[in-house]
C-alpha cells in the first residue's frame, strides 16, 4: 500500500515523535508513506476562524498537490485531518465551494484523491486482525483511556469512519495490541487546544477534568491521535499529576517490537517509563 503523506507543522516540531512513530509503524505493516512535496500549513487552528478564503485555500492547495501525485492522502494530525477533509467535503458536495477552492488554489478538482487519518487506514485498510498478527510484545496489564478529542470523528458526515459520540476505533486497536481500554465518558471532550496560549487557565481546568476522569476509570495512561491534545494533556496538567499520554502509534510500535520506541518516548514531557517498567513493557 502506497500513500501520499501530509505530516503537517506539529509533527515536524512539538509532535515529532508522532511523525517518527507513524512512519515506522507504517513501514512495519507494509505501507509506504511518501511525503507530499511542497506541502504547506493547513491553516489550523486559526485561519478558519478569521479568514474563510485563507482556510479553504490552504487546504485546497495541499489537496491539489496530492491530486498531482495521484495517491490517496494520509494525515495523522487530527487538526490537519479536520481542515483537509472538510475542504475536500466542501468541494465534493458544493459546486460553488469547489469553484472558489479551485480559484484560490489554482487547480481543477477531480475528486479522485481521498483523505484519510492514519487511524482510519489502520482500522479499515490494514485491519486489527492483521495488527494482532504483527504483535511481538502484547501490552498486557496496560489499562488505557482512549482519548479521541473533539476533532477526529466530527462532524460525522465528513468523517464517518467511527461513531461521533461514542467512538470505538482507538479502543479496538488498543485491545488488538493486548492492552485493556477502559470505558469512560470523556472520549471526545475538548481539551481546549485552541485556547492553550491565550487562555491557559481555562485549558488547565479542562485538562485536569479529563485526566481525573481517566484515573477514576482505572486507566494507567491515556492514548491519543492528536498532537494538540497530547501537548495540552502534558503541558496544562496539575503539577502533581503524572499519568502518561501516548500517541497510538507509539503503543503500536511498542507492541510490534520496533527498536526506535525508546527514542520516541524520551521526547515526552511526562515520563512514561516508570509505568512501562512496572508492567515489564520497557525494552
PDB file of C-alpha atoms in Angstrom:
ATOM      1  CA  UNK A   1       0.000   0.000   0.000  1.00  0.00           C
ATOM      2  CA  UNK A   2       1.417   3.355  -1.054  1.00  0.00           C
ATOM      3  CA  UNK A   3       0.028   6.701   0.092  1.00  0.00           C
ATOM      4  CA  UNK A   4       0.911  10.345  -0.073  1.00  0.00           C
ATOM      5  CA  UNK A   5       1.725  11.616   3.408  1.00  0.00           C
ATOM      6  CA  UNK A   6       0.981  15.000   4.942  1.00  0.00           C
ATOM      7  CA  UNK A   7       2.816  15.401   8.277  1.00  0.00           C
ATOM      8  CA  UNK A   8       1.702  18.969   8.980  1.00  0.00           C
ATOM      9  CA  UNK A   9       3.500  21.548  11.086  1.00  0.00           C
ATOM     10  CA  UNK A  10       3.078  19.956  14.530  1.00  0.00           C
ATOM     11  CA  UNK A  11       4.566  16.621  13.504  1.00  0.00           C
ATOM     12  CA  UNK A  12       7.767  18.337  12.460  1.00  0.00           C
ATOM     13  CA  UNK A  13       8.024  20.278  15.729  1.00  0.00           C
ATOM     14  CA  UNK A  14       6.270  19.588  19.037  1.00  0.00           C
ATOM     15  CA  UNK A  15       4.824  16.271  17.816  1.00  0.00           C
ATOM     16  CA  UNK A  16       7.907  14.853  16.131  1.00  0.00           C
ATOM     17  CA  UNK A  17       7.542  11.531  17.981  1.00  0.00           C
ATOM     18  CA  UNK A  18       4.114  11.133  16.362  1.00  0.00           C
ATOM     19  CA  UNK A  19       5.707  11.642  12.955  1.00  0.00           C
ATOM     20  CA  UNK A  20       8.528   9.177  13.614  1.00  0.00           C
ATOM     21  CA  UNK A  21       6.259   6.512  15.083  1.00  0.00           C
ATOM     22  CA  UNK A  22       3.696   6.851  12.289  1.00  0.00           C
ATOM     23  CA  UNK A  23       6.340   6.347   9.625  1.00  0.00           C
ATOM     24  CA  UNK A  24       7.923   3.405  11.464  1.00  0.00           C
ATOM     25  CA  UNK A  25       4.629   1.632  12.120  1.00  0.00           C
ATOM     26  CA  UNK A  26       3.506   2.159   8.532  1.00  0.00           C
ATOM     27  CA  UNK A  27       6.688   0.538   7.275  1.00  0.00           C
ATOM     28  CA  UNK A  28       6.316  -2.387   9.673  1.00  0.00           C
ATOM     29  CA  UNK A  29       2.785  -3.004   8.383  1.00  0.00           C
ATOM     30  CA  UNK A  30       3.782  -2.902   4.731  1.00  0.00           C
ATOM     31  CA  UNK A  31       2.762   0.653   3.911  1.00  0.00           C
ATOM     32  CA  UNK A  32       4.835   3.228   2.072  1.00  0.00           C
ATOM     33  CA  UNK A  33       4.196   6.836   3.065  1.00  0.00           C
ATOM     34  CA  UNK A  34       5.554   9.316   0.515  1.00  0.00           C
ATOM     35  CA  UNK A  35       5.779  12.827   1.942  1.00  0.00           C
ATOM     36  CA  UNK A  36       3.813  15.298  -0.143  1.00  0.00           C
ATOM     37  CA  UNK A  37       6.315  17.533  -1.959  1.00  0.00           C
ATOM     38  CA  UNK A  38       5.818  21.245  -1.305  1.00  0.00           C
ATOM     39  CA  UNK A  39       3.148  20.826   1.373  1.00  0.00           C
ATOM     40  CA  UNK A  40       2.227  23.917   3.396  1.00  0.00           C
ATOM     41  CA  UNK A  41       0.428  24.645   6.658  1.00  0.00           C
ATOM     42  CA  UNK A  42      -3.227  23.615   6.591  1.00  0.00           C
ATOM     43  CA  UNK A  43      -4.290  26.767   8.457  1.00  0.00           C
ATOM     44  CA  UNK A  44      -5.336  25.080  11.681  1.00  0.00           C
ATOM     45  CA  UNK A  45      -6.364  26.253  14.061  1.00  0.00           C
ATOM     46  CA  UNK A  46      -6.641  29.976  13.473  1.00  0.00           C
ATOM     47  CA  UNK A  47      -7.182  30.513   9.743  1.00  0.00           C
ATOM     48  CA  UNK A  48     -10.709  29.090   9.610  1.00  0.00           C
ATOM     49  CA  UNK A  49     -11.745  31.375  12.480  1.00  0.00           C
ATOM     50  CA  UNK A  50     -10.543  34.619  10.907  1.00  0.00           C
ATOM     51  CA  UNK A  51     -10.339  34.219   7.117  1.00  0.00           C
ATOM     52  CA  UNK A  52     -12.644  31.899   5.193  1.00  0.00           C
ATOM     53  CA  UNK A  53     -10.726  32.169   1.920  1.00  0.00           C
ATOM     54  CA  UNK A  54      -7.377  31.533   3.575  1.00  0.00           C
ATOM     55  CA  UNK A  55      -8.699  28.448   5.362  1.00  0.00           C
ATOM     56  CA  UNK A  56     -10.140  26.920   2.213  1.00  0.00           C
ATOM     57  CA  UNK A  57      -7.231  27.963   0.009  1.00  0.00           C
ATOM     58  CA  UNK A  58      -4.545  26.481   2.250  1.00  0.00           C
ATOM     59  CA  UNK A  59      -6.332  23.148   2.480  1.00  0.00           C
ATOM     60  CA  UNK A  60      -7.165  23.114  -1.238  1.00  0.00           C
ATOM     61  CA  UNK A  61      -3.520  23.792  -2.104  1.00  0.00           C
ATOM     62  CA  UNK A  62      -2.420  20.637  -0.302  1.00  0.00           C
ATOM     63  CA  UNK A  63      -5.225  18.611  -1.866  1.00  0.00           C
ATOM     64  CA  UNK A  64      -4.080  19.894  -5.255  1.00  0.00           C
ATOM     65  CA  UNK A  65      -0.563  18.627  -4.500  1.00  0.00           C
ATOM     66  CA  UNK A  66      -1.945  15.220  -3.540  1.00  0.00           C
ATOM     67  CA  UNK A  67      -4.015  15.145  -6.704  1.00  0.00           C
ATOM     68  CA  UNK A  68      -0.841  15.718  -8.747  1.00  0.00           C
ATOM     69  CA  UNK A  69       0.724  12.671  -7.079  1.00  0.00           C
ATOM     70  CA  UNK A  70      -2.326  10.529  -7.831  1.00  0.00           C
ATOM     71  CA  UNK A  71      -2.417   8.760  -4.468  1.00  0.00           C
ATOM     72  CA  UNK A  72      -4.785   8.888  -1.505  1.00  0.00           C
ATOM     73  CA  UNK A  73      -3.533  11.182   1.256  1.00  0.00           C
ATOM     74  CA  UNK A  74      -2.789  10.085   4.839  1.00  0.00           C
ATOM     75  CA  UNK A  75      -2.950  12.804   7.521  1.00  0.00           C
ATOM     76  CA  UNK A  76      -2.026  11.751  11.103  1.00  0.00           C
ATOM     77  CA  UNK A  77      -2.780  15.052  12.912  1.00  0.00           C
ATOM     78  CA  UNK A  78      -6.446  15.368  13.868  1.00  0.00           C
ATOM     79  CA  UNK A  79      -6.436  19.138  13.329  1.00  0.00           C
ATOM     80  CA  UNK A  80      -4.836  18.873   9.878  1.00  0.00           C
ATOM     81  CA  UNK A  81      -7.152  15.987   9.029  1.00  0.00           C
ATOM     82  CA  UNK A  82     -10.097  18.170  10.017  1.00  0.00           C
ATOM     83  CA  UNK A  83      -9.077  21.033   7.744  1.00  0.00           C
ATOM     84  CA  UNK A  84      -8.186  18.900   4.721  1.00  0.00           C
ATOM     85  CA  UNK A  85     -11.130  16.507   4.954  1.00  0.00           C
ATOM     86  CA  UNK A  86     -13.511  19.423   5.490  1.00  0.00           C
ATOM     87  CA  UNK A  87     -12.227  21.214   2.395  1.00  0.00           C
ATOM     88  CA  UNK A  88     -12.479  18.007   0.389  1.00  0.00           C
ATOM     89  CA  UNK A  89     -16.060  17.512   1.598  1.00  0.00           C
ATOM     90  CA  UNK A  90     -16.957  21.059   0.597  1.00  0.00           C
ATOM     91  CA  UNK A  91     -15.544  20.590  -2.893  1.00  0.00           C
ATOM     92  CA  UNK A  92     -17.310  17.242  -3.343  1.00  0.00           C
ATOM     93  CA  UNK A  93     -20.724  18.436  -2.221  1.00  0.00           C
ATOM     94  CA  UNK A  94     -20.931  22.134  -3.081  1.00  0.00           C
ATOM     95  CA  UNK A  95     -20.240  23.295  -6.628  1.00  0.00           C
ATOM     96  CA  UNK A  96     -19.841  26.890  -5.503  1.00  0.00           C
ATOM     97  CA  UNK A  97     -17.246  25.972  -2.895  1.00  0.00           C
ATOM     98  CA  UNK A  98     -15.433  23.804  -5.424  1.00  0.00           C
ATOM     99  CA  UNK A  99     -15.145  26.694  -7.875  1.00  0.00           C
ATOM    100  CA  UNK A 100     -13.964  29.001  -5.098  1.00  0.00           C
ATOM    101  CA  UNK A 101     -11.347  26.495  -3.933  1.00  0.00           C
ATOM    102  CA  UNK A 102     -10.123  25.926  -7.472  1.00  0.00           C
ATOM    103  CA  UNK A 103      -9.711  29.659  -7.927  1.00  0.00           C
ATOM    104  CA  UNK A 104      -7.876  30.070  -4.634  1.00  0.00           C
ATOM    105  CA  UNK A 105      -5.519  27.121  -5.183  1.00  0.00           C
ATOM    106  CA  UNK A 106      -5.190  27.400  -8.957  1.00  0.00           C
ATOM    107  CA  UNK A 107      -6.174  23.842  -9.907  1.00  0.00           C
ATOM    108  CA  UNK A 108      -9.071  21.742 -11.206  1.00  0.00           C
ATOM    109  CA  UNK A 109     -10.526  19.422  -8.582  1.00  0.00           C
ATOM    110  CA  UNK A 110     -11.173  15.851  -9.785  1.00  0.00           C
ATOM    111  CA  UNK A 111     -12.224  14.158  -6.536  1.00  0.00           C
ATOM    112  CA  UNK A 112     -10.011  11.159  -7.293  1.00  0.00           C
ATOM    113  CA  UNK A 113      -7.897  11.547  -4.153  1.00  0.00           C
ATOM    114  CA  UNK A 114      -9.349  10.596  -0.779  1.00  0.00           C
ATOM    115  CA  UNK A 115      -8.243  11.999   2.597  1.00  0.00           C
ATOM    116  CA  UNK A 116      -7.671   9.560   5.474  1.00  0.00           C
ATOM    117  CA  UNK A 117      -6.444   9.765   9.039  1.00  0.00           C
ATOM    118  CA  UNK A 118      -3.729   7.234   9.842  1.00  0.00           C
ATOM    119  CA  UNK A 119      -6.022   5.628  12.421  1.00  0.00           C
ATOM    120  CA  UNK A 120      -8.625   5.150   9.687  1.00  0.00           C
ATOM    121  CA  UNK A 121      -6.030   3.458   7.463  1.00  0.00           C
ATOM    122  CA  UNK A 122      -5.006   1.087  10.261  1.00  0.00           C
ATOM    123  CA  UNK A 123      -8.652   0.301  11.015  1.00  0.00           C
ATOM    124  CA  UNK A 124     -10.075  -0.113   7.519  1.00  0.00           C
ATOM    125  CA  UNK A 125      -7.166  -0.832   5.195  1.00  0.00           C
ATOM    126  CA  UNK A 126      -4.835  -2.903   7.404  1.00  0.00           C
ATOM    127  CA  UNK A 127      -7.382  -4.305   9.844  1.00  0.00           C
ATOM    128  CA  UNK A 128      -6.999  -5.075  13.523  1.00  0.00           C
ATOM    129  CA  UNK A 129      -6.647  -8.817  12.904  1.00  0.00           C
ATOM    130  CA  UNK A 130      -3.518  -8.124  10.854  1.00  0.00           C
ATOM    131  CA  UNK A 131      -2.228  -5.784  13.559  1.00  0.00           C
ATOM    132  CA  UNK A 132      -2.676  -8.518  16.169  1.00  0.00           C
ATOM    133  CA  UNK A 133      -0.763 -10.963  13.989  1.00  0.00           C
ATOM    134  CA  UNK A 134       2.126  -8.486  13.856  1.00  0.00           C
ATOM    135  CA  UNK A 135       2.291  -8.025  17.655  1.00  0.00           C
ATOM    136  CA  UNK A 136       5.550  -9.265  19.212  1.00  0.00           C
ATOM    137  CA  UNK A 137       5.086  -7.867  22.725  1.00  0.00           C
ATOM    138  CA  UNK A 138       1.430  -7.754  23.829  1.00  0.00           C
ATOM    139  CA  UNK A 139       0.696  -4.784  26.068  1.00  0.00           C
ATOM    140  CA  UNK A 140      -0.631  -6.987  28.866  1.00  0.00           C
ATOM    141  CA  UNK A 141      -1.609  -5.151  32.025  1.00  0.00           C
ATOM    142  CA  UNK A 142      -1.715  -1.715  30.390  1.00  0.00           C
ATOM    143  CA  UNK A 143      -5.068  -0.051  31.057  1.00  0.00           C
ATOM    144  CA  UNK A 144      -5.643   2.921  28.760  1.00  0.00           C
ATOM    145  CA  UNK A 145      -8.260   5.631  28.406  1.00  0.00           C
ATOM    146  CA  UNK A 146      -8.627   6.216  24.668  1.00  0.00           C
ATOM    147  CA  UNK A 147      -8.939   9.948  24.087  1.00  0.00           C
ATOM    148  CA  UNK A 148     -10.196  10.932  20.632  1.00  0.00           C
ATOM    149  CA  UNK A 149     -10.547  14.650  21.267  1.00  0.00           C
ATOM    150  CA  UNK A 150     -13.232  16.785  19.694  1.00  0.00           C
ATOM    151  CA  UNK A 151     -11.992  16.763  16.067  1.00  0.00           C
ATOM    152  CA  UNK A 152     -11.041  13.268  14.943  1.00  0.00           C
ATOM    153  CA  UNK A 153     -14.542  11.847  14.400  1.00  0.00           C
ATOM    154  CA  UNK A 154     -16.544  15.064  13.990  1.00  0.00           C
ATOM    155  CA  UNK A 155     -18.617  16.133  12.170  1.00  0.00           C
ATOM    156  CA  UNK A 156     -19.867  12.629  11.323  1.00  0.00           C
ATOM    157  CA  UNK A 157     -20.889  13.479   7.756  1.00  0.00           C
ATOM    158  CA  UNK A 158     -17.303  14.486   6.958  1.00  0.00           C
ATOM    159  CA  UNK A 159     -15.507  11.792   8.992  1.00  0.00           C
ATOM    160  CA  UNK A 160     -17.819   8.749   9.044  1.00  0.00           C
ATOM    161  CA  UNK A 161     -15.225   6.078   9.901  1.00  0.00           C
ATOM    162  CA  UNK A 162     -16.330   5.937  13.551  1.00  0.00           C
ATOM    163  CA  UNK A 163     -19.198   6.982  15.804  1.00  0.00           C
ATOM    164  CA  UNK A 164     -19.149  10.680  16.650  1.00  0.00           C
ATOM    165  CA  UNK A 165     -20.357  10.471  20.265  1.00  0.00           C
ATOM    166  CA  UNK A 166     -19.013   7.099  21.357  1.00  0.00           C
ATOM    167  CA  UNK A 167     -16.133   6.179  19.023  1.00  0.00           C
ATOM    168  CA  UNK A 168     -14.510   2.770  19.310  1.00  0.00           C
ATOM    169  CA  UNK A 169     -11.631   2.609  16.805  1.00  0.00           C
ATOM    170  CA  UNK A 170      -8.864   3.505  19.272  1.00  0.00           C
ATOM    171  CA  UNK A 171     -10.346   1.177  21.895  1.00  0.00           C
ATOM    172  CA  UNK A 172     -10.450  -1.694  19.398  1.00  0.00           C
ATOM    173  CA  UNK A 173      -6.870  -1.001  18.347  1.00  0.00           C
ATOM    174  CA  UNK A 174      -5.674  -0.928  21.965  1.00  0.00           C
ATOM    175  CA  UNK A 175      -7.339  -4.303  22.545  1.00  0.00           C
ATOM    176  CA  UNK A 176      -5.696  -5.678  19.378  1.00  0.00           C
ATOM    177  CA  UNK A 177      -2.329  -4.680  20.876  1.00  0.00           C
ATOM    178  CA  UNK A 178      -3.072  -6.565  24.087  1.00  0.00           C
ATOM    179  CA  UNK A 179      -3.891  -3.522  26.217  1.00  0.00           C
ATOM    180  CA  UNK A 180      -7.124  -3.014  28.138  1.00  0.00           C
ATOM    181  CA  UNK A 181      -9.202   0.014  27.070  1.00  0.00           C
ATOM    182  CA  UNK A 182     -11.295   1.290  29.970  1.00  0.00           C
ATOM    183  CA  UNK A 183     -14.842   2.601  29.494  1.00  0.00           C
ATOM    184  CA  UNK A 184     -15.155   6.298  30.311  1.00  0.00           C
ATOM    185  CA  UNK A 185     -17.226   9.313  29.322  1.00  0.00           C
ATOM    186  CA  UNK A 186     -14.577  11.842  28.276  1.00  0.00           C
ATOM    187  CA  UNK A 187     -13.509  10.276  24.990  1.00  0.00           C
ATOM    188  CA  UNK A 188     -14.476  13.275  22.867  1.00  0.00           C
ATOM    189  CA  UNK A 189     -14.446  16.088  25.434  1.00  0.00           C
ATOM    190  CA  UNK A 190     -12.478  19.094  24.172  1.00  0.00           C
ATOM    191  CA  UNK A 191      -9.109  19.683  25.856  1.00  0.00           C
ATOM    192  CA  UNK A 192      -9.130  23.359  24.856  1.00  0.00           C
ATOM    193  CA  UNK A 193      -6.195  23.204  22.448  1.00  0.00           C
ATOM    194  CA  UNK A 194      -7.358  26.308  20.587  1.00  0.00           C
ATOM    195  CA  UNK A 195      -7.048  28.281  23.826  1.00  0.00           C
ATOM    196  CA  UNK A 196      -3.764  26.799  25.006  1.00  0.00           C
ATOM    197  CA  UNK A 197      -1.794  30.026  24.514  1.00  0.00           C
ATOM    198  CA  UNK A 198      -4.499  32.640  25.039  1.00  0.00           C
ATOM    199  CA  UNK A 199      -6.490  31.159  27.958  1.00  0.00           C
ATOM    200  CA  UNK A 200      -4.237  28.621  29.715  1.00  0.00           C
ATOM    201  CA  UNK A 201      -6.256  28.885  32.925  1.00  0.00           C
ATOM    202  CA  UNK A 202      -9.340  27.598  31.071  1.00  0.00           C
ATOM    203  CA  UNK A 203      -7.362  24.833  29.418  1.00  0.00           C
ATOM    204  CA  UNK A 204      -5.873  23.788  32.742  1.00  0.00           C
ATOM    205  CA  UNK A 205      -9.347  23.150  34.154  1.00  0.00           C
ATOM    206  CA  UNK A 206     -10.403  21.143  31.089  1.00  0.00           C
ATOM    207  CA  UNK A 207      -7.243  19.044  31.143  1.00  0.00           C
ATOM    208  CA  UNK A 208      -7.442  18.397  34.893  1.00  0.00           C
ATOM    209  CA  UNK A 209     -11.001  17.133  34.481  1.00  0.00           C
ATOM    210  CA  UNK A 210     -10.023  14.782  31.618  1.00  0.00           C
ATOM    211  CA  UNK A 211      -7.031  13.332  33.457  1.00  0.00           C
ATOM    212  CA  UNK A 212      -9.019  12.914  36.654  1.00  0.00           C
ATOM    213  CA  UNK A 213     -11.763  11.087  34.767  1.00  0.00           C
ATOM    214  CA  UNK A 214      -9.200   8.758  33.193  1.00  0.00           C
ATOM    215  CA  UNK A 215      -7.790   7.885  36.616  1.00  0.00           C
ATOM    216  CA  UNK A 216     -11.267   7.358  38.080  1.00  0.00           C
ATOM    217  CA  UNK A 217     -11.977   4.927  35.228  1.00  0.00           C
ATOM    218  CA  UNK A 218      -8.925   2.900  36.240  1.00  0.00           C
ATOM    219  CA  UNK A 219      -6.588   3.919  33.417  1.00  0.00           C
ATOM    220  CA  UNK A 220      -2.839   3.974  33.883  1.00  0.00           C
ATOM    221  CA  UNK A 221      -2.330   6.058  30.749  1.00  0.00           C
ATOM    222  CA  UNK A 222      -4.145   7.926  28.016  1.00  0.00           C
ATOM    223  CA  UNK A 223      -3.747   7.294  24.301  1.00  0.00           C
ATOM    224  CA  UNK A 224      -4.497   9.867  21.633  1.00  0.00           C
ATOM    225  CA  UNK A 225      -4.252  10.592  17.908  1.00  0.00           C
ATOM    226  CA  UNK A 226      -3.801  14.360  18.073  1.00  0.00           C
ATOM    227  CA  UNK A 227      -0.571  16.305  18.712  1.00  0.00           C
ATOM    228  CA  UNK A 228      -2.505  19.314  20.011  1.00  0.00           C
ATOM    229  CA  UNK A 229      -4.349  17.138  22.518  1.00  0.00           C
ATOM    230  CA  UNK A 230      -1.166  15.328  23.513  1.00  0.00           C
ATOM    231  CA  UNK A 231       0.682  18.595  24.146  1.00  0.00           C
ATOM    232  CA  UNK A 232      -2.181  20.036  26.157  1.00  0.00           C
ATOM    233  CA  UNK A 233      -2.600  16.896  28.250  1.00  0.00           C
ATOM    234  CA  UNK A 234       1.097  17.002  29.128  1.00  0.00           C
ATOM    235  CA  UNK A 235       1.697  20.760  29.452  1.00  0.00           C
ATOM    236  CA  UNK A 236      -1.511  22.052  31.050  1.00  0.00           C
ATOM    237  CA  UNK A 237      -1.990  19.426  33.746  1.00  0.00           C
ATOM    238  CA  UNK A 238      -1.861  19.882  37.533  1.00  0.00           C
ATOM    239  CA  UNK A 239       1.687  19.832  38.905  1.00  0.00           C
ATOM    240  CA  UNK A 240       1.109  16.641  40.915  1.00  0.00           C
ATOM    241  CA  UNK A 241      -0.375  14.628  38.022  1.00  0.00           C
ATOM    242  CA  UNK A 242       1.954  12.091  36.389  1.00  0.00           C
ATOM    243  CA  UNK A 243      -0.315   9.876  34.282  1.00  0.00           C
ATOM    244  CA  UNK A 244       1.424   9.487  30.885  1.00  0.00           C
ATOM    245  CA  UNK A 245      -0.081  10.170  27.462  1.00  0.00           C
ATOM    246  CA  UNK A 246       0.891   8.084  24.421  1.00  0.00           C
ATOM    247  CA  UNK A 247       0.289   8.509  20.736  1.00  0.00           C
ATOM    248  CA  UNK A 248      -1.466   5.391  19.496  1.00  0.00           C
ATOM    249  CA  UNK A 249       1.365   4.853  17.022  1.00  0.00           C
ATOM    250  CA  UNK A 250       3.864   4.694  19.888  1.00  0.00           C
ATOM    251  CA  UNK A 251       1.880   1.923  21.542  1.00  0.00           C
ATOM    252  CA  UNK A 252       1.722   0.150  18.202  1.00  0.00           C
ATOM    253  CA  UNK A 253       5.495   0.431  17.859  1.00  0.00           C
ATOM    254  CA  UNK A 254       5.949  -0.913  21.388  1.00  0.00           C
ATOM    255  CA  UNK A 255       3.678  -3.904  20.726  1.00  0.00           C
ATOM    256  CA  UNK A 256       5.245  -4.590  17.329  1.00  0.00           C
ATOM    257  CA  UNK A 257       8.678  -4.684  18.940  1.00  0.00           C
ATOM    258  CA  UNK A 258      10.162  -1.784  16.991  1.00  0.00           C
ATOM    259  CA  UNK A 259      13.602  -0.744  18.194  1.00  0.00           C
ATOM    260  CA  UNK A 260      13.029   3.015  17.877  1.00  0.00           C
ATOM    261  CA  UNK A 261      10.348   3.231  20.581  1.00  0.00           C
ATOM    262  CA  UNK A 262      12.620   4.341  23.414  1.00  0.00           C
ATOM    263  CA  UNK A 263      13.789   7.351  21.398  1.00  0.00           C
ATOM    264  CA  UNK A 264      10.211   8.486  20.808  1.00  0.00           C
ATOM    265  CA  UNK A 265       9.180   8.147  24.434  1.00  0.00           C
ATOM    266  CA  UNK A 266      12.182  10.116  25.675  1.00  0.00           C
ATOM    267  CA  UNK A 267      10.741  13.170  23.923  1.00  0.00           C
ATOM    268  CA  UNK A 268       7.683  13.227  26.186  1.00  0.00           C
ATOM    269  CA  UNK A 269       7.291  15.888  28.850  1.00  0.00           C
ATOM    270  CA  UNK A 270       5.691  13.339  31.180  1.00  0.00           C
ATOM    271  CA  UNK A 271       7.961  10.333  31.643  1.00  0.00           C
ATOM    272  CA  UNK A 272       6.137   7.132  30.579  1.00  0.00           C
ATOM    273  CA  UNK A 273       8.968   4.769  31.544  1.00  0.00           C
ATOM    274  CA  UNK A 274       8.020   4.237  35.231  1.00  0.00           C
ATOM    275  CA  UNK A 275       4.654   2.825  34.128  1.00  0.00           C
ATOM    276  CA  UNK A 276       6.213   0.689  31.385  1.00  0.00           C
ATOM    277  CA  UNK A 277       8.852  -0.668  33.775  1.00  0.00           C
ATOM    278  CA  UNK A 278       6.195  -1.610  36.344  1.00  0.00           C
ATOM    279  CA  UNK A 279       4.395  -3.609  33.651  1.00  0.00           C
ATOM    280  CA  UNK A 280       7.631  -5.072  32.253  1.00  0.00           C
ATOM    281  CA  UNK A 281       6.911  -3.430  28.899  1.00  0.00           C
ATOM    282  CA  UNK A 282      10.011  -1.248  28.591  1.00  0.00           C
ATOM    283  CA  UNK A 283      12.806  -2.565  26.400  1.00  0.00           C
TER     284      UNK A 283
END
